[in-house]
């Protein structure tokens, strides 16, 4: 299996991390306002997140998209705990726990996920950086943290990108809609695919290979 090349011209790691922190602050502020029973406006969210209205619209073209993202985020608050629940340093086990945690909440979150995907697809092109999925990337990085030193920076980033394809709403939608799988079958399939990617990256790191894996 060929490794996924790093796309040229992508934002620096530091800038990407800053954008994710800003986006997270906006979503978390929105979640707090929603949890308090409010129907927050852009001005209220901007004040709570300590950012400008312009900054919010940079990340969320519409208020509906932001409110939906915050609602979905509130449903996934236990994912990080699930990844670390075993206390194992084994990245394969941690990735399996991530897929299981997402699968367990899929019945509730997938309808909202479909709406969020549709809003993202229909939104104007972003200036730079991802339009969504920062939580997914954080979870994947958390699960892979024990093997980050073994992989090195570039290989680690390629593995995160590859896993983002098989972990999340889009992958479940394909297996439900295109393959007609049950939730349990989809979880088993995606867990196997994710672990295969982890094993391939580790094999490449062990042999110093940057092209094809031995799998």
PDB file of C-alpha atoms in Angstrom:
ATOM      1  CA  UNK A   1       0.000   0.000   0.000  1.00  0.00           C
ATOM      2  CA  UNK A   2       1.497   3.340  -1.024  1.00  0.00           C
ATOM      3  CA  UNK A   3       1.778   6.038   1.607  1.00  0.00           C
ATOM      4  CA  UNK A   4      -0.255   9.183   1.203  1.00  0.00           C
ATOM      5  CA  UNK A   5       2.015  12.034   0.224  1.00  0.00           C
ATOM      6  CA  UNK A   6       1.969  15.251   2.179  1.00  0.00           C
ATOM      7  CA  UNK A   7       0.194  17.868   0.084  1.00  0.00           C
ATOM      8  CA  UNK A   8       2.427  20.733  -1.000  1.00  0.00           C
ATOM      9  CA  UNK A   9       1.560  24.172   0.209  1.00  0.00           C
ATOM     10  CA  UNK A  10      -0.433  23.034   3.225  1.00  0.00           C
ATOM     11  CA  UNK A  11      -0.443  25.346   6.275  1.00  0.00           C
ATOM     12  CA  UNK A  12       2.423  24.924   8.736  1.00  0.00           C
ATOM     13  CA  UNK A  13       1.879  22.636  11.718  1.00  0.00           C
ATOM     14  CA  UNK A  14       1.938  25.604  14.092  1.00  0.00           C
ATOM     15  CA  UNK A  15      -0.627  27.549  12.117  1.00  0.00           C
ATOM     16  CA  UNK A  16      -2.852  24.500  11.739  1.00  0.00           C
ATOM     17  CA  UNK A  17      -2.732  23.877  15.485  1.00  0.00           C
ATOM     18  CA  UNK A  18      -3.618  27.517  16.191  1.00  0.00           C
ATOM     19  CA  UNK A  19      -6.584  27.344  13.821  1.00  0.00           C
ATOM     20  CA  UNK A  20      -7.809  24.192  15.540  1.00  0.00           C
ATOM     21  CA  UNK A  21      -7.515  25.855  18.956  1.00  0.00           C
ATOM     22  CA  UNK A  22      -9.478  28.866  17.758  1.00  0.00           C
ATOM     23  CA  UNK A  23     -12.157  26.718  16.175  1.00  0.00           C
ATOM     24  CA  UNK A  24     -12.392  24.604  19.325  1.00  0.00           C
ATOM     25  CA  UNK A  25     -12.775  27.729  21.485  1.00  0.00           C
ATOM     26  CA  UNK A  26     -15.658  28.926  19.304  1.00  0.00           C
ATOM     27  CA  UNK A  27     -17.436  25.571  19.410  1.00  0.00           C
ATOM     28  CA  UNK A  28     -16.929  25.127  23.148  1.00  0.00           C
ATOM     29  CA  UNK A  29     -18.277  28.626  23.838  1.00  0.00           C
ATOM     30  CA  UNK A  30     -21.310  27.829  21.687  1.00  0.00           C
ATOM     31  CA  UNK A  31     -21.841  24.538  23.513  1.00  0.00           C
ATOM     32  CA  UNK A  32     -21.776  26.314  26.875  1.00  0.00           C
ATOM     33  CA  UNK A  33     -24.377  28.814  25.717  1.00  0.00           C
ATOM     34  CA  UNK A  34     -26.587  26.042  24.341  1.00  0.00           C
ATOM     35  CA  UNK A  35     -26.213  24.017  27.550  1.00  0.00           C
ATOM     36  CA  UNK A  36     -27.401  27.051  29.501  1.00  0.00           C
ATOM     37  CA  UNK A  37     -30.638  26.891  27.541  1.00  0.00           C
ATOM     38  CA  UNK A  38     -29.947  29.844  25.309  1.00  0.00           C
ATOM     39  CA  UNK A  39     -30.389  30.452  21.603  1.00  0.00           C
ATOM     40  CA  UNK A  40     -27.092  32.261  21.092  1.00  0.00           C
ATOM     41  CA  UNK A  41     -26.455  34.887  18.468  1.00  0.00           C
ATOM     42  CA  UNK A  42     -23.171  35.431  16.666  1.00  0.00           C
ATOM     43  CA  UNK A  43     -22.464  38.431  18.902  1.00  0.00           C
ATOM     44  CA  UNK A  44     -23.030  36.386  22.073  1.00  0.00           C
ATOM     45  CA  UNK A  45     -20.838  33.558  20.807  1.00  0.00           C
ATOM     46  CA  UNK A  46     -18.080  35.973  19.808  1.00  0.00           C
ATOM     47  CA  UNK A  47     -18.111  37.517  23.277  1.00  0.00           C
ATOM     48  CA  UNK A  48     -18.084  34.135  25.011  1.00  0.00           C
ATOM     49  CA  UNK A  49     -15.201  32.862  22.850  1.00  0.00           C
ATOM     50  CA  UNK A  50     -13.311  36.182  22.996  1.00  0.00           C
ATOM     51  CA  UNK A  51     -13.057  36.407  19.210  1.00  0.00           C
ATOM     52  CA  UNK A  52     -14.500  38.707  16.565  1.00  0.00           C
ATOM     53  CA  UNK A  53     -17.580  38.062  14.443  1.00  0.00           C
ATOM     54  CA  UNK A  54     -15.260  37.977  11.428  1.00  0.00           C
ATOM     55  CA  UNK A  55     -13.231  35.176  13.012  1.00  0.00           C
ATOM     56  CA  UNK A  56     -16.368  33.106  13.600  1.00  0.00           C
ATOM     57  CA  UNK A  57     -17.459  33.494   9.990  1.00  0.00           C
ATOM     58  CA  UNK A  58     -13.983  32.467   8.852  1.00  0.00           C
ATOM     59  CA  UNK A  59     -14.613  29.030  10.385  1.00  0.00           C
ATOM     60  CA  UNK A  60     -18.402  28.806  10.103  1.00  0.00           C
ATOM     61  CA  UNK A  61     -20.068  30.467   7.100  1.00  0.00           C
ATOM     62  CA  UNK A  62     -23.484  30.226   8.779  1.00  0.00           C
ATOM     63  CA  UNK A  63     -24.790  30.267  12.338  1.00  0.00           C
ATOM     64  CA  UNK A  64     -26.694  27.039  11.619  1.00  0.00           C
ATOM     65  CA  UNK A  65     -23.464  25.216  10.818  1.00  0.00           C
ATOM     66  CA  UNK A  66     -21.854  26.418  14.047  1.00  0.00           C
ATOM     67  CA  UNK A  67     -24.865  25.447  16.176  1.00  0.00           C
ATOM     68  CA  UNK A  68     -24.993  22.027  14.553  1.00  0.00           C
ATOM     69  CA  UNK A  69     -21.263  21.460  15.052  1.00  0.00           C
ATOM     70  CA  UNK A  70     -21.556  22.445  18.720  1.00  0.00           C
ATOM     71  CA  UNK A  71     -24.525  20.125  19.210  1.00  0.00           C
ATOM     72  CA  UNK A  72     -22.657  17.197  17.679  1.00  0.00           C
ATOM     73  CA  UNK A  73     -19.604  17.977  19.790  1.00  0.00           C
ATOM     74  CA  UNK A  74     -21.662  17.825  22.968  1.00  0.00           C
ATOM     75  CA  UNK A  75     -22.708  14.288  21.999  1.00  0.00           C
ATOM     76  CA  UNK A  76     -19.102  13.102  21.676  1.00  0.00           C
ATOM     77  CA  UNK A  77     -17.655  14.276  24.980  1.00  0.00           C
ATOM     78  CA  UNK A  78     -16.802  10.742  26.153  1.00  0.00           C
ATOM     79  CA  UNK A  79     -14.659   9.743  23.162  1.00  0.00           C
ATOM     80  CA  UNK A  80     -11.375  10.963  24.650  1.00  0.00           C
ATOM     81  CA  UNK A  81     -12.056   9.070  27.868  1.00  0.00           C
ATOM     82  CA  UNK A  82     -12.797   5.909  25.878  1.00  0.00           C
ATOM     83  CA  UNK A  83      -9.455   6.100  24.080  1.00  0.00           C
ATOM     84  CA  UNK A  84      -7.539   6.250  27.350  1.00  0.00           C
ATOM     85  CA  UNK A  85      -9.830   3.910  29.298  1.00  0.00           C
ATOM     86  CA  UNK A  86      -7.588   0.856  29.028  1.00  0.00           C
ATOM     87  CA  UNK A  87      -4.411   2.689  29.940  1.00  0.00           C
ATOM     88  CA  UNK A  88      -2.672   0.672  27.219  1.00  0.00           C
ATOM     89  CA  UNK A  89       0.178   2.157  25.181  1.00  0.00           C
ATOM     90  CA  UNK A  90      -0.823  -0.041  22.224  1.00  0.00           C
ATOM     91  CA  UNK A  91      -1.913   2.271  19.399  1.00  0.00           C
ATOM     92  CA  UNK A  92      -3.921  -0.539  17.767  1.00  0.00           C
ATOM     93  CA  UNK A  93      -6.029  -0.992  20.890  1.00  0.00           C
ATOM     94  CA  UNK A  94      -6.479   2.754  21.254  1.00  0.00           C
ATOM     95  CA  UNK A  95      -7.599   3.112  17.621  1.00  0.00           C
ATOM     96  CA  UNK A  96     -10.028   0.209  18.106  1.00  0.00           C
ATOM     97  CA  UNK A  97     -11.469   1.973  21.148  1.00  0.00           C
ATOM     98  CA  UNK A  98     -11.867   5.167  19.140  1.00  0.00           C
ATOM     99  CA  UNK A  99     -13.816   3.390  16.398  1.00  0.00           C
ATOM    100  CA  UNK A 100     -15.933   1.592  19.016  1.00  0.00           C
ATOM    101  CA  UNK A 101     -16.742   4.831  20.843  1.00  0.00           C
ATOM    102  CA  UNK A 102     -17.840   6.517  17.626  1.00  0.00           C
ATOM    103  CA  UNK A 103     -19.844   3.462  16.594  1.00  0.00           C
ATOM    104  CA  UNK A 104     -21.656   3.339  19.927  1.00  0.00           C
ATOM    105  CA  UNK A 105     -22.948   6.876  19.440  1.00  0.00           C
ATOM    106  CA  UNK A 106     -23.534   6.624  15.705  1.00  0.00           C
ATOM    107  CA  UNK A 107     -27.310   6.104  15.879  1.00  0.00           C
ATOM    108  CA  UNK A 108     -27.710   9.473  17.593  1.00  0.00           C
ATOM    109  CA  UNK A 109     -24.966  11.447  15.860  1.00  0.00           C
ATOM    110  CA  UNK A 110     -25.200  10.254  12.247  1.00  0.00           C
ATOM    111  CA  UNK A 111     -28.388  12.180  11.316  1.00  0.00           C
ATOM    112  CA  UNK A 112     -26.711  15.360  12.558  1.00  0.00           C
ATOM    113  CA  UNK A 113     -23.498  14.293  10.839  1.00  0.00           C
ATOM    114  CA  UNK A 114     -25.290  14.033   7.500  1.00  0.00           C
ATOM    115  CA  UNK A 115     -26.632  17.563   7.962  1.00  0.00           C
ATOM    116  CA  UNK A 116     -23.210  18.916   8.905  1.00  0.00           C
ATOM    117  CA  UNK A 117     -21.611  17.277   5.864  1.00  0.00           C
ATOM    118  CA  UNK A 118     -24.273  18.801   3.632  1.00  0.00           C
ATOM    119  CA  UNK A 119     -23.741  22.256   5.130  1.00  0.00           C
ATOM    120  CA  UNK A 120     -19.979  21.912   4.657  1.00  0.00           C
ATOM    121  CA  UNK A 121     -20.283  20.758   1.056  1.00  0.00           C
ATOM    122  CA  UNK A 122     -22.630  23.627   0.212  1.00  0.00           C
ATOM    123  CA  UNK A 123     -20.517  26.255   1.997  1.00  0.00           C
ATOM    124  CA  UNK A 124     -18.261  28.670   0.065  1.00  0.00           C
ATOM    125  CA  UNK A 125     -14.635  27.537  -0.346  1.00  0.00           C
ATOM    126  CA  UNK A 126     -12.521  27.983   2.774  1.00  0.00           C
ATOM    127  CA  UNK A 127      -9.533  30.339   2.651  1.00  0.00           C
ATOM    128  CA  UNK A 128      -7.185  27.629   3.912  1.00  0.00           C
ATOM    129  CA  UNK A 129      -7.179  24.691   6.253  1.00  0.00           C
ATOM    130  CA  UNK A 130      -9.897  22.122   6.929  1.00  0.00           C
ATOM    131  CA  UNK A 131     -13.569  23.085   7.012  1.00  0.00           C
ATOM    132  CA  UNK A 132     -14.427  20.615   9.774  1.00  0.00           C
ATOM    133  CA  UNK A 133     -13.243  17.455  11.483  1.00  0.00           C
ATOM    134  CA  UNK A 134     -10.859  18.975  14.021  1.00  0.00           C
ATOM    135  CA  UNK A 135     -12.305  16.762  16.779  1.00  0.00           C
ATOM    136  CA  UNK A 136     -11.678  13.673  14.673  1.00  0.00           C
ATOM    137  CA  UNK A 137      -8.076  14.689  14.086  1.00  0.00           C
ATOM    138  CA  UNK A 138      -7.543  15.371  17.788  1.00  0.00           C
ATOM    139  CA  UNK A 139      -8.915  11.917  18.671  1.00  0.00           C
ATOM    140  CA  UNK A 140      -6.779  10.154  16.078  1.00  0.00           C
ATOM    141  CA  UNK A 141      -3.653  11.976  17.235  1.00  0.00           C
ATOM    142  CA  UNK A 142      -4.482  11.111  20.849  1.00  0.00           C
ATOM    143  CA  UNK A 143      -4.880   7.436  19.966  1.00  0.00           C
ATOM    144  CA  UNK A 144      -1.592   7.391  18.049  1.00  0.00           C
ATOM    145  CA  UNK A 145       0.437   9.368  20.591  1.00  0.00           C
ATOM    146  CA  UNK A 146       2.311   6.283  21.930  1.00  0.00           C
ATOM    147  CA  UNK A 147       3.836   5.619  18.500  1.00  0.00           C
ATOM    148  CA  UNK A 148       4.466   9.203  17.398  1.00  0.00           C
ATOM    149  CA  UNK A 149       8.215   9.030  18.213  1.00  0.00           C
ATOM    150  CA  UNK A 150       8.613   5.779  16.243  1.00  0.00           C
ATOM    151  CA  UNK A 151       6.949   7.177  13.148  1.00  0.00           C
ATOM    152  CA  UNK A 152       8.543  10.592  12.904  1.00  0.00           C
ATOM    153  CA  UNK A 153       6.691  13.794  12.036  1.00  0.00           C
ATOM    154  CA  UNK A 154       5.971  13.254   8.326  1.00  0.00           C
ATOM    155  CA  UNK A 155       4.939   9.611   8.593  1.00  0.00           C
ATOM    156  CA  UNK A 156       2.776  10.417  11.631  1.00  0.00           C
ATOM    157  CA  UNK A 157       0.928  13.128   9.679  1.00  0.00           C
ATOM    158  CA  UNK A 158       0.390  10.796   6.717  1.00  0.00           C
ATOM    159  CA  UNK A 159      -1.036   8.130   9.012  1.00  0.00           C
ATOM    160  CA  UNK A 160      -3.398  10.640  10.632  1.00  0.00           C
ATOM    161  CA  UNK A 161      -4.610  11.666   7.170  1.00  0.00           C
ATOM    162  CA  UNK A 162      -5.123   8.045   6.120  1.00  0.00           C
ATOM    163  CA  UNK A 163      -7.026   7.202   9.307  1.00  0.00           C
ATOM    164  CA  UNK A 164      -9.253  10.259   8.853  1.00  0.00           C
ATOM    165  CA  UNK A 165     -10.617   8.520   5.743  1.00  0.00           C
ATOM    166  CA  UNK A 166     -11.750   5.386   7.613  1.00  0.00           C
ATOM    167  CA  UNK A 167     -12.751   6.952  10.937  1.00  0.00           C
ATOM    168  CA  UNK A 168     -15.788   9.221  11.011  1.00  0.00           C
ATOM    169  CA  UNK A 169     -19.249   9.755   9.604  1.00  0.00           C
ATOM    170  CA  UNK A 170     -18.259   9.483   5.963  1.00  0.00           C
ATOM    171  CA  UNK A 171     -16.861   5.981   6.366  1.00  0.00           C
ATOM    172  CA  UNK A 172     -19.954   4.796   8.237  1.00  0.00           C
ATOM    173  CA  UNK A 173     -22.228   6.369   5.612  1.00  0.00           C
ATOM    174  CA  UNK A 174     -20.450   4.451   2.840  1.00  0.00           C
ATOM    175  CA  UNK A 175     -20.763   1.149   4.680  1.00  0.00           C
ATOM    176  CA  UNK A 176     -24.411   1.769   5.614  1.00  0.00           C
ATOM    177  CA  UNK A 177     -25.632   3.249   2.320  1.00  0.00           C
ATOM    178  CA  UNK A 178     -23.389   1.563  -0.257  1.00  0.00           C
ATOM    179  CA  UNK A 179     -22.670  -1.767   1.420  1.00  0.00           C
ATOM    180  CA  UNK A 180     -25.797  -2.149   3.555  1.00  0.00           C
ATOM    181  CA  UNK A 181     -23.833  -3.195   6.638  1.00  0.00           C
ATOM    182  CA  UNK A 182     -25.155  -3.178  10.191  1.00  0.00           C
ATOM    183  CA  UNK A 183     -23.556  -0.964  12.833  1.00  0.00           C
ATOM    184  CA  UNK A 184     -21.615  -3.922  14.248  1.00  0.00           C
ATOM    185  CA  UNK A 185     -20.404  -4.990  10.796  1.00  0.00           C
ATOM    186  CA  UNK A 186     -19.354  -1.438   9.988  1.00  0.00           C
ATOM    187  CA  UNK A 187     -17.432  -1.153  13.243  1.00  0.00           C
ATOM    188  CA  UNK A 188     -15.596  -4.422  12.603  1.00  0.00           C
ATOM    189  CA  UNK A 189     -14.752  -3.400   9.038  1.00  0.00           C
ATOM    190  CA  UNK A 190     -13.484   0.047   9.976  1.00  0.00           C
ATOM    191  CA  UNK A 191     -11.509  -1.252  12.941  1.00  0.00           C
ATOM    192  CA  UNK A 192      -9.751  -3.746  10.675  1.00  0.00           C
ATOM    193  CA  UNK A 193      -9.011  -1.087   8.068  1.00  0.00           C
ATOM    194  CA  UNK A 194      -7.657   1.327  10.674  1.00  0.00           C
ATOM    195  CA  UNK A 195      -5.408  -1.260  12.319  1.00  0.00           C
ATOM    196  CA  UNK A 196      -4.083  -2.291   8.908  1.00  0.00           C
ATOM    197  CA  UNK A 197      -3.049   1.321   8.274  1.00  0.00           C
ATOM    198  CA  UNK A 198      -1.339   1.517  11.668  1.00  0.00           C
ATOM    199  CA  UNK A 199       0.519  -1.741  11.050  1.00  0.00           C
ATOM    200  CA  UNK A 200       1.622  -0.554   7.607  1.00  0.00           C
ATOM    201  CA  UNK A 201       2.985   2.709   9.007  1.00  0.00           C
ATOM    202  CA  UNK A 202       4.870   0.874  11.743  1.00  0.00           C
ATOM    203  CA  UNK A 203       6.311  -1.579   9.221  1.00  0.00           C
ATOM    204  CA  UNK A 204       7.463   1.301   7.023  1.00  0.00           C
ATOM    205  CA  UNK A 205       9.039   3.017  10.016  1.00  0.00           C
ATOM    206  CA  UNK A 206      10.830  -0.205  10.956  1.00  0.00           C
ATOM    207  CA  UNK A 207      12.324  -0.684   7.499  1.00  0.00           C
ATOM    208  CA  UNK A 208      12.864   2.972   6.677  1.00  0.00           C
ATOM    209  CA  UNK A 209      10.536   2.643   3.677  1.00  0.00           C
ATOM    210  CA  UNK A 210       8.802   5.731   2.311  1.00  0.00           C
ATOM    211  CA  UNK A 211       6.909   4.215  -0.594  1.00  0.00           C
ATOM    212  CA  UNK A 212       5.248   0.827  -0.434  1.00  0.00           C
ATOM    213  CA  UNK A 213       4.483  -1.117   2.723  1.00  0.00           C
ATOM    214  CA  UNK A 214       5.185  -4.855   2.897  1.00  0.00           C
ATOM    215  CA  UNK A 215       1.455  -5.512   3.453  1.00  0.00           C
TER     216      UNK A 215
END
